[in-house]
Amino acid sequence: MSGTFERTGGEVDASGGELCDVPQPALADRKRSGRPARFTPVQVAEAKALACQLPAETGIPLSRWSCPELAAELTARGITDSISASTVRRWSREDALKPWQYRS
């Protein structure tokens, strides 16, 4: 045998059922459970962009951002309705941002 086989239709698999090339709706993925995303990608990008700026550049009298201060500023600017410092910290960690350790 050469190792290549052609399908002629009507073949059966090991369980005795026919194989089919047409996608079956029953085999499609179901909607995933879980809470939907609360923040849009644009909001996340704006938060990360703000974290990359010095507070003094934005008119805030601080030398460096902290996560609670970033969260408060995001809410004050209307970027988010509300956000926790831990969410800001998680987003910063995902991209290795450390706004509290600004280097010039």
Coordinates of C-alpha atoms in Angstrom, one line a residue:
M1 CA 0.0 0.0 0.0
S2 CA 1.2 3.5 -0.8
G3 CA -0.4 5.2 2.1
T4 CA -2.8 7.4 0.1
F5 CA -6.5 6.7 0.0
E6 CA -9.2 8.4 -2.0
R7 CA -12.7 8.7 -0.6
T8 CA -15.5 7.6 -2.8
G9 CA -18.3 8.4 -0.5
G10 CA -20.3 6.1 1.8
E11 CA -17.2 5.2 3.9
V12 CA -17.8 4.3 7.5
D13 CA -15.6 5.0 10.5
A14 CA -14.6 2.5 13.1
S15 CA -17.9 2.9 15.0
G16 CA -19.9 2.0 11.9
G17 CA -21.2 5.5 11.3
E18 CA -20.8 7.2 7.9
L19 CA -18.2 10.0 7.6
C20 CA -19.4 13.3 6.3
D21 CA -17.5 16.3 4.8
V22 CA -20.4 18.7 5.5
P23 CA -20.2 20.6 8.8
Q24 CA -22.8 19.5 11.3
P25 CA -24.6 22.3 13.3
A26 CA -24.7 20.0 16.3
L27 CA -20.9 20.0 16.4
A28 CA -20.5 23.8 16.5
D29 CA -19.2 25.4 19.6
R30 CA -21.8 26.6 22.0
K31 CA -21.8 30.1 23.6
R32 CA -19.3 30.2 26.3
S33 CA -20.4 30.8 29.9
G34 CA -18.9 33.4 32.0
R35 CA -19.3 37.1 32.6
P36 CA -18.9 39.3 29.5
A37 CA -16.1 41.8 29.3
R38 CA -16.8 44.9 31.3
F39 CA -14.2 47.1 29.7
T40 CA -13.8 47.7 25.9
P41 CA -10.4 47.3 24.3
V42 CA -10.4 51.1 23.7
Q43 CA -10.8 51.8 27.5
V44 CA -7.9 49.4 28.2
A45 CA -5.7 51.1 25.7
E46 CA -6.5 54.6 27.1
A47 CA -5.7 53.3 30.6
K48 CA -2.4 52.0 29.5
A49 CA -1.6 55.1 27.5
L50 CA -2.3 57.2 30.6
A51 CA -0.1 54.9 32.7
C52 CA 2.8 55.6 30.3
Q53 CA 2.6 59.4 30.8
L54 CA 4.0 61.3 33.8
P55 CA 1.2 62.7 36.0
A56 CA 2.8 66.2 35.7
E57 CA 2.3 66.0 31.9
T58 CA -1.4 65.6 32.5
G59 CA -1.7 68.3 35.1
I60 CA -1.8 66.0 38.1
P61 CA 0.6 67.2 41.0
L62 CA 2.3 63.8 41.4
S63 CA 5.7 62.6 40.6
R64 CA 4.6 59.0 39.7
W65 CA 1.3 57.1 39.2
S66 CA 0.1 54.5 41.7
C67 CA -2.7 52.1 40.7
P68 CA -5.3 53.7 43.0
E69 CA -4.4 57.1 41.6
L70 CA -4.7 55.8 38.0
A71 CA -8.0 54.2 38.8
A72 CA -9.3 57.5 40.2
E73 CA -8.0 59.5 37.2
L74 CA -9.6 57.1 34.7
T75 CA -13.0 57.6 36.5
A76 CA -12.5 61.4 36.7
R77 CA -11.8 61.6 33.0
G78 CA -14.9 59.6 32.2
I79 CA -12.9 56.8 30.5
T80 CA -14.6 54.3 32.8
D81 CA -17.6 54.5 35.1
S82 CA -15.7 52.8 37.8
I83 CA -12.6 50.7 38.0
S84 CA -10.6 49.1 40.8
A85 CA -6.9 49.6 41.5
S86 CA -6.4 45.8 41.2
T87 CA -7.8 45.9 37.6
V88 CA -5.3 48.7 36.7
R89 CA -2.6 46.7 38.4
R90 CA -3.5 43.6 36.3
W91 CA -3.6 45.5 33.1
S92 CA -0.2 47.0 33.9
R93 CA 1.3 43.6 34.7
E94 CA 0.0 42.2 31.4
D95 CA 2.2 44.6 29.5
A96 CA 5.0 44.9 32.0
L97 CA 4.1 48.6 32.7
K98 CA 5.4 50.0 36.0
P99 CA 4.1 53.6 36.2
W100 CA 5.2 53.9 39.8
Q101 CA 8.8 53.3 38.6
Y102 CA 9.1 55.9 35.9
R103 CA 12.6 56.3 34.3
S104 CA 13.6 59.3 32.3

